[in-house]
Short mmCIF file of C-alpha atoms and ligand atoms in Angstrom, two decimals:
data_model
loop_
_atom_site.label_atom_id
_atom_site.label_comp_id
_atom_site.label_asym_id
_atom_site.label_seq_id
_atom_site.Cartn_x
_atom_site.Cartn_y
_atom_site.Cartn_z
CA MET J 1 15.47 -75.29 -205.46
CA LYS J 2 19.06 -74.26 -204.71
CA SER J 3 21.55 -76.14 -206.78
CA PHE J 4 23.23 -79.03 -205.05
CA PRO J 5 26.93 -79.36 -205.93
CA MET J 6 27.04 -83.15 -205.97
CA MET J 7 23.64 -83.82 -207.49
CA SER J 8 25.00 -86.83 -209.34
CA GLU J 9 25.64 -88.51 -205.98
CA VAL J 10 22.15 -88.09 -204.62
CA GLN J 11 19.15 -87.94 -206.89
CA ALA J 12 15.63 -86.84 -206.01
CA ILE J 13 12.94 -89.01 -207.59
CA GLU J 14 9.50 -87.52 -208.26
CA CYS J 15 6.97 -89.95 -206.77
CA HIS J 16 3.76 -88.46 -208.27
CA TYR J 17 2.10 -88.52 -204.84
CA ILE J 18 -1.19 -86.55 -204.92
CA GLN J 19 0.34 -84.13 -207.47
CA PRO J 20 3.83 -83.82 -208.95
CA GLY J 21 6.07 -81.65 -206.78
CA ARG J 22 4.69 -82.88 -203.45
CA ALA J 23 6.80 -85.91 -202.52
CA CYS J 24 10.08 -87.43 -203.59
CA ALA J 25 12.39 -90.25 -202.59
CA PHE J 26 16.18 -90.22 -202.93
CA LEU J 27 18.61 -92.53 -204.68
CA ILE J 28 22.25 -92.69 -203.59
CA CYS J 29 24.75 -94.40 -205.86
CA GLU J 30 28.02 -95.50 -204.31
CA GLY J 31 30.40 -97.25 -206.69
CA GLY J 32 28.40 -100.10 -208.15
CA ARG J 33 25.90 -100.08 -205.30
CA ALA J 34 22.69 -98.22 -204.66
CA ALA J 35 20.47 -97.20 -201.75
CA PHE J 36 17.09 -95.58 -201.63
CA VAL J 37 16.19 -93.16 -198.86
CA ASP J 38 12.44 -93.53 -198.44
CA ASN J 39 10.21 -95.03 -201.09
CA ASN J 40 6.91 -93.12 -200.89
CA THR J 41 4.13 -95.61 -201.69
CA THR J 42 3.64 -98.86 -203.57
CA ARG J 43 2.52 -96.72 -206.52
CA ALA J 44 5.92 -94.98 -206.60
CA VAL J 45 8.00 -98.15 -206.89
CA PRO J 46 7.99 -98.10 -210.74
CA TYR J 47 9.46 -94.56 -210.63
CA LEU J 48 12.17 -95.72 -208.22
CA LEU J 49 13.08 -98.66 -210.47
CA GLN J 50 13.09 -96.38 -213.52
CA ALA J 51 15.53 -94.00 -211.78
CA LEU J 52 17.77 -96.98 -211.09
CA ARG J 53 17.67 -98.07 -214.74
CA GLU J 54 18.51 -94.54 -215.86
CA ARG J 55 21.66 -94.74 -213.75
CA GLY J 56 22.55 -98.00 -215.51
CA MET J 57 21.96 -100.05 -212.38
CA THR J 58 19.89 -103.14 -211.66
CA PRO J 59 17.58 -103.89 -208.71
CA GLU J 60 20.12 -106.51 -207.59
CA GLN J 61 22.60 -103.69 -206.92
CA VAL J 62 20.34 -102.06 -204.34
CA GLU J 63 21.87 -102.77 -200.93
CA TYR J 64 19.79 -100.55 -198.67
CA ALA J 65 16.23 -99.33 -198.46
CA ILE J 66 16.65 -96.65 -195.79
CA VAL J 67 13.46 -95.46 -194.12
CA THR J 68 13.48 -92.09 -192.30
CA HIS J 69 10.11 -92.88 -190.69
CA VAL J 70 7.09 -95.03 -191.43
CA HIS J 71 4.50 -92.43 -192.45
CA LEU J 72 3.04 -94.00 -195.54
CA ASP J 73 4.22 -91.31 -197.96
CA HIS J 74 7.76 -92.33 -196.96
CA ALA J 75 7.66 -96.07 -196.32
CA GLY J 76 4.40 -97.29 -197.86
CA GLY J 77 6.29 -98.91 -200.74
CA THR J 78 8.93 -100.72 -198.66
CA ALA J 79 7.60 -104.29 -199.09
CA ALA J 80 6.93 -103.74 -202.81
CA LEU J 81 10.42 -102.29 -203.33
CA LEU J 82 12.07 -105.23 -201.51
CA ALA J 83 10.14 -107.66 -203.71
CA HIS J 84 12.06 -106.18 -206.69
CA CYS J 85 15.42 -105.79 -204.91
CA PRO J 86 16.47 -109.20 -203.57
CA ASN J 87 19.69 -107.96 -201.93
CA ALA J 88 18.26 -104.91 -200.18
CA THR J 89 18.14 -104.55 -196.39
CA VAL J 90 15.93 -101.99 -194.66
CA LEU J 91 17.73 -99.63 -192.27
CA CYS J 92 15.50 -97.79 -189.80
CA HIS J 93 14.67 -96.88 -186.19
CA PRO J 94 13.74 -99.90 -184.00
CA LYS J 95 10.19 -98.58 -183.56
CA ALA J 96 9.87 -98.15 -187.32
CA ALA J 97 11.09 -101.74 -187.73
CA ARG J 98 8.17 -102.98 -185.61
CA HIS J 99 5.66 -100.97 -187.65
CA LEU J 100 7.07 -102.23 -190.95
CA ALA J 101 6.95 -105.87 -189.85
CA SER J 102 3.45 -105.49 -188.34
CA PRO J 103 1.76 -102.59 -190.14
CA ALA J 104 -1.79 -103.14 -188.81
CA ARG J 105 -1.72 -100.28 -186.28
CA LEU J 106 -0.07 -97.90 -188.73
CA VAL J 107 -2.67 -98.72 -191.39
CA ALA J 108 -5.55 -98.30 -188.92
CA GLY J 109 -4.17 -94.89 -187.83
CA SER J 110 -3.77 -93.70 -191.43
CA LYS J 111 -7.28 -94.84 -192.35
CA GLN J 112 -8.56 -92.79 -189.43
CA VAL J 113 -6.83 -89.70 -190.81
CA TYR J 114 -7.55 -90.15 -194.53
CA GLY J 115 -10.69 -92.31 -194.62
CA GLU J 116 -10.96 -95.66 -196.44
CA GLU J 117 -11.42 -94.20 -199.94
CA LEU J 118 -8.46 -91.79 -199.94
CA PHE J 119 -6.32 -94.38 -198.18
CA ALA J 120 -7.01 -96.89 -200.96
CA ARG J 121 -6.26 -94.28 -203.64
CA PHE J 122 -2.98 -93.06 -202.11
CA TYR J 123 -1.53 -96.22 -200.61
CA GLY J 124 -3.21 -99.36 -201.94
CA GLU J 125 -2.47 -102.45 -199.91
CA ILE J 126 0.23 -102.33 -197.22
CA VAL J 127 1.83 -105.73 -196.67
CA PRO J 128 4.25 -106.59 -193.85
CA VAL J 129 7.99 -106.46 -194.50
CA ASP J 130 9.84 -109.70 -193.73
CA ALA J 131 11.50 -109.00 -190.36
CA SER J 132 14.69 -110.81 -191.45
CA ARG J 133 15.27 -108.07 -194.03
CA ILE J 134 15.09 -105.21 -191.51
CA ARG J 135 18.08 -103.94 -189.55
CA SER J 136 17.34 -101.62 -186.64
CA ILE J 137 19.89 -98.84 -186.32
CA GLY J 138 21.10 -97.29 -183.06
CA ASP J 139 21.24 -93.57 -182.32
CA GLY J 140 24.57 -92.21 -183.57
CA GLU J 141 25.40 -95.46 -185.38
CA VAL J 142 27.61 -95.06 -188.43
CA VAL J 143 27.03 -97.33 -191.42
CA HIS J 144 30.17 -97.59 -193.53
CA TRP J 145 29.20 -98.17 -197.11
CA GLY J 146 31.93 -98.00 -199.78
CA ALA J 147 33.56 -94.58 -199.48
CA ARG J 148 30.62 -93.34 -197.45
CA ALA J 149 29.94 -93.00 -193.76
CA LEU J 150 26.23 -92.61 -193.04
CA THR J 151 25.49 -91.41 -189.50
CA PHE J 152 21.99 -92.16 -188.22
CA MET J 153 20.47 -89.77 -185.69
CA TYR J 154 17.26 -90.31 -183.76
CA THR J 155 15.34 -87.11 -184.32
CA LEU J 156 12.13 -86.58 -182.37
CA GLY J 157 9.60 -83.91 -183.22
CA HIS J 158 7.83 -85.15 -186.33
CA ALA J 159 7.50 -88.77 -185.24
CA THR J 160 8.97 -90.75 -182.34
CA HIS J 161 10.56 -93.28 -184.72
CA HIS J 162 12.21 -90.75 -187.06
CA VAL J 163 15.86 -90.86 -188.09
CA CYS J 164 17.88 -88.31 -190.05
CA ILE J 165 21.01 -89.46 -191.84
CA PHE J 166 24.18 -87.42 -192.23
CA ASP J 167 26.22 -88.27 -195.33
CA ALA J 168 29.79 -87.11 -194.69
CA LYS J 169 30.81 -87.61 -198.33
CA THR J 170 28.43 -84.96 -199.67
CA ASN J 171 28.16 -83.06 -196.34
CA THR J 172 24.38 -83.29 -196.59
CA VAL J 173 21.63 -84.63 -194.39
CA PHE J 174 18.59 -86.68 -195.29
CA ALA J 175 16.04 -84.85 -193.20
CA GLY J 176 12.86 -86.82 -193.88
CA ASP J 177 10.09 -84.58 -192.52
CA ASN J 178 12.06 -83.20 -189.57
CA LEU J 179 12.80 -79.91 -191.34
CA GLY J 180 9.22 -79.64 -192.51
CA ILE J 181 7.99 -78.89 -195.99
CA CYS J 182 9.41 -76.55 -198.63
CA TYR J 183 7.79 -76.59 -202.05
CA PRO J 184 9.97 -75.18 -204.84
CA ALA J 185 6.83 -73.56 -206.29
CA LEU J 186 6.63 -71.41 -203.11
CA SER J 187 10.32 -70.53 -203.02
CA ARG J 188 10.04 -67.45 -205.24
CA GLY J 189 9.39 -64.88 -202.49
CA ARG J 190 11.72 -62.61 -200.48
CA ARG J 191 12.23 -65.44 -198.02
CA PRO J 192 12.03 -69.21 -198.47
CA TYR J 193 8.58 -70.48 -197.51
CA ILE J 194 9.14 -73.49 -195.28
CA PHE J 195 6.85 -74.82 -192.59
CA ALA J 196 6.69 -77.56 -189.97
CA ALA J 197 5.04 -80.86 -190.95
CA CYS J 198 2.67 -81.61 -188.05
CA THR J 199 1.38 -84.90 -189.44
CA PRO J 200 -0.68 -86.85 -186.84
CA SER J 201 -0.11 -88.05 -184.25
CA GLU J 202 3.26 -87.34 -182.61
CA TYR J 203 4.26 -83.80 -183.61
CA ASP J 204 6.07 -81.90 -180.86
CA PRO J 205 7.48 -78.39 -181.46
CA GLY J 206 10.09 -78.54 -178.67
CA TYR J 207 11.60 -81.77 -179.94
CA THR J 208 11.45 -80.45 -183.51
CA ILE J 209 13.76 -77.58 -182.55
CA GLN J 210 16.09 -79.95 -180.65
CA SER J 211 16.32 -82.10 -183.78
CA LEU J 212 16.92 -79.05 -185.97
CA ASP J 213 19.86 -78.09 -183.75
CA ARG J 214 21.22 -81.62 -183.91
CA ILE J 215 21.02 -81.58 -187.71
CA LEU J 216 22.78 -78.20 -187.86
CA ALA J 217 25.51 -79.45 -185.50
CA THR J 218 26.62 -81.91 -188.21
CA GLY J 219 27.76 -78.93 -190.29
CA ALA J 220 25.73 -80.16 -193.28
CA THR J 221 25.42 -77.56 -196.04
CA HIS J 222 22.29 -79.01 -197.66
CA ALA J 223 19.23 -81.00 -196.62
CA HIS J 224 17.40 -83.57 -198.71
CA MET J 225 13.72 -83.14 -197.92
CA ASN J 226 11.01 -85.49 -199.13
CA HIS J 227 8.67 -82.52 -199.57
CA PHE J 228 10.36 -81.48 -201.82
CA GLY J 229 13.96 -81.56 -202.97
CA THR J 230 17.46 -80.61 -201.87
CA PHE J 231 17.89 -77.23 -200.20
CA GLU J 232 20.86 -75.25 -199.04
CA LEU J 233 20.66 -74.76 -195.25
CA THR J 234 20.87 -70.97 -195.43
CA ASP J 235 20.30 -68.76 -192.39
CA ALA J 236 17.10 -67.50 -194.04
CA LEU J 237 15.72 -71.02 -194.48
CA ILE J 238 16.55 -72.02 -190.92
CA GLU J 239 15.11 -68.81 -189.46
CA GLN J 240 11.87 -69.25 -191.37
CA PHE J 241 11.58 -72.86 -190.22
CA ARG J 242 12.09 -71.80 -186.59
CA ARG J 243 9.36 -69.16 -187.02
CA SER J 244 6.97 -71.76 -188.36
CA VAL J 245 7.65 -74.12 -185.44
CA GLU J 246 7.13 -71.24 -182.97
CA ARG J 247 3.75 -70.57 -184.55
CA THR J 248 2.72 -74.19 -184.04
CA GLU J 249 3.73 -73.87 -180.36
CA GLU J 250 1.54 -70.75 -180.04
CA ILE J 251 -1.39 -72.59 -181.63
CA ILE J 252 -1.02 -75.56 -179.26
CA GLN J 253 -0.91 -73.24 -176.22
CA LEU J 254 -3.93 -71.19 -177.33
CA ALA J 255 -5.91 -74.33 -178.17
CA ALA J 256 -4.93 -76.11 -174.94
CA ASP J 257 -6.00 -73.03 -172.91
CA SER J 258 -9.27 -72.60 -174.80
CA GLY J 259 -11.32 -75.19 -172.92
CA LEU J 260 -12.92 -76.15 -176.26
CA VAL J 261 -13.35 -79.81 -177.22
CA ASP J 262 -14.28 -81.96 -180.23
CA THR J 263 -15.53 -80.09 -183.30
CA GLU J 264 -15.21 -76.64 -181.73
CA LEU J 265 -11.58 -77.33 -180.86
CA ARG J 266 -10.83 -78.65 -184.35
CA VAL J 267 -12.47 -75.61 -185.98
CA MET J 268 -10.45 -73.28 -183.77
CA ILE J 269 -7.17 -75.03 -184.59
CA ASN J 270 -7.96 -75.13 -188.29
CA GLY J 271 -8.60 -71.37 -188.28
CA LEU J 272 -5.34 -70.68 -186.45
CA VAL J 273 -3.32 -72.94 -188.76
CA ARG J 274 -4.82 -71.30 -191.85
CA LYS J 275 -4.10 -67.83 -190.48
CA ALA J 276 -0.51 -68.74 -189.54
CA MET J 277 0.25 -70.29 -192.92
CA GLU J 278 -1.31 -67.38 -194.83
CA ASP J 279 0.46 -64.80 -192.62
CA GLU J 280 3.78 -66.51 -193.33
CA LEU J 281 3.10 -66.47 -197.08
CA ARG J 282 2.79 -62.68 -196.87
CA TYR J 283 5.86 -62.44 -194.59
CA CYS J 284 7.83 -64.35 -197.24
CA GLY J 285 6.61 -62.00 -199.97
CA LEU J 286 4.19 -64.44 -201.60
CA PRO J 287 0.59 -63.72 -202.57
CA VAL J 288 -2.26 -65.52 -200.80
CA ASP J 289 -3.81 -66.52 -204.10
CA ALA J 290 -5.19 -69.66 -205.74
CA GLN J 291 -1.71 -70.76 -206.81
CA SER J 292 -0.25 -70.53 -203.28
CA LEU J 293 -3.34 -72.10 -201.71
CA TYR J 294 -3.23 -74.97 -204.20
CA TRP J 295 0.06 -75.98 -202.60
CA ILE J 296 -0.76 -75.48 -198.95
CA GLU J 297 -4.43 -76.53 -198.61
CA PRO J 298 -3.64 -80.23 -198.06
CA ASP J 299 -1.05 -79.24 -195.46
CA ILE J 300 -3.45 -76.87 -193.67
CA ALA J 301 -5.81 -79.84 -193.28
CA LEU J 302 -3.10 -82.30 -192.21
CA ASN J 303 -1.35 -79.86 -189.84
CA SER J 304 -4.70 -78.98 -188.24
CA THR J 305 -5.38 -82.63 -187.50
CA GLY J 306 -1.84 -83.12 -186.22
CA LEU J 307 -2.00 -80.07 -183.94
CA SER J 308 -5.31 -81.34 -182.51
CA TYR J 309 -3.42 -84.44 -181.35
CA SER J 310 -0.58 -82.26 -179.99
CA THR J 311 -3.14 -80.13 -178.10
CA MET J 312 -4.78 -83.15 -176.48
CA LYS J 313 -1.36 -84.43 -175.43
CA ARG J 314 -0.46 -81.02 -173.99
CA ARG J 315 -3.63 -81.07 -171.91
CA GLN J 316 -2.90 -84.60 -170.70
CA ARG J 317 0.61 -83.56 -169.66
CA ARG J 318 -0.74 -80.51 -167.83
CA GLY J 319 -3.38 -82.68 -166.15
CA ALA J 320 -0.74 -85.18 -165.04
CA ALA J 321 1.51 -82.38 -163.73
CA ALA J 322 -1.41 -80.82 -161.82
CA ALA J 323 -2.34 -84.19 -160.33
CA GLN J 324 1.25 -84.62 -159.10
CA ARG J 325 1.09 -81.26 -157.34
CA GLU J 326 -2.09 -82.30 -155.47
CA PRO J 327 -1.31 -83.09 -151.81
ZN1 ZN H 401 5.98 -87.77 -192.04
#
């Protein structure tokens, strides 16, 4: 992890999700006030409160629970966190606000991906967030908070309800999952190993690149990424991320052209995702060994499922376009 010059201003909190080193949330302290950016799951809330205590702050001083998007490893703990922080307001995309207040569809979708047993282990019970404690934020809206100006940007690509937040005070951006995944354990090669997060069911490579460009246009020097940590936005990091997104586009095109369906399609996509992620390990100067695979196996599985959704959507779009061309 590259050092972040104002680390005291923004702190990454290990959430112990699946294994240490996989997911974090962020704590911003501003004068005597605090804000969390994402909260991982209900099981992570004790770690968030502990981080607050270590900064000498109380739950009453938490003013915002910012949510980049509602995937449950980012916002699964929102209701539980608010129960401890009586003065906190949720800031999020309007679509995310609807999911948080009525999580039934989100929960059903996640159970489909993870299965009942894993869902229960990772997330526990997801309860609705009181709608009166949620504030929907507009695209480009600036929230002035003490000496800070936080600019919210709607960023498509990873999820249709995703926001990234530019913090002018530290010249950094809270990227959620829009800049993908970069594990410090895999950052010891010639190039930084970073790859797109294609979590089901809304991943779109074209929009991901548009959002990347929008993030870069802020001039931010560093990105806070929930998987995992704060990274300097070097040319090498950005180039490697673009490569990884291009590979997902190639996979979607190949899979959409294949004519395969159901299990055969999923097997094909899984093979292509595995090959792409292993190829990129080598390109970055990392071995394809048990240690590297330990980190990326869960993401190979999740990205394969996500790219299956993207492939089906691509076919639907092509079908609709072809139907329009019919006389
Ligand atoms: Zn996500």
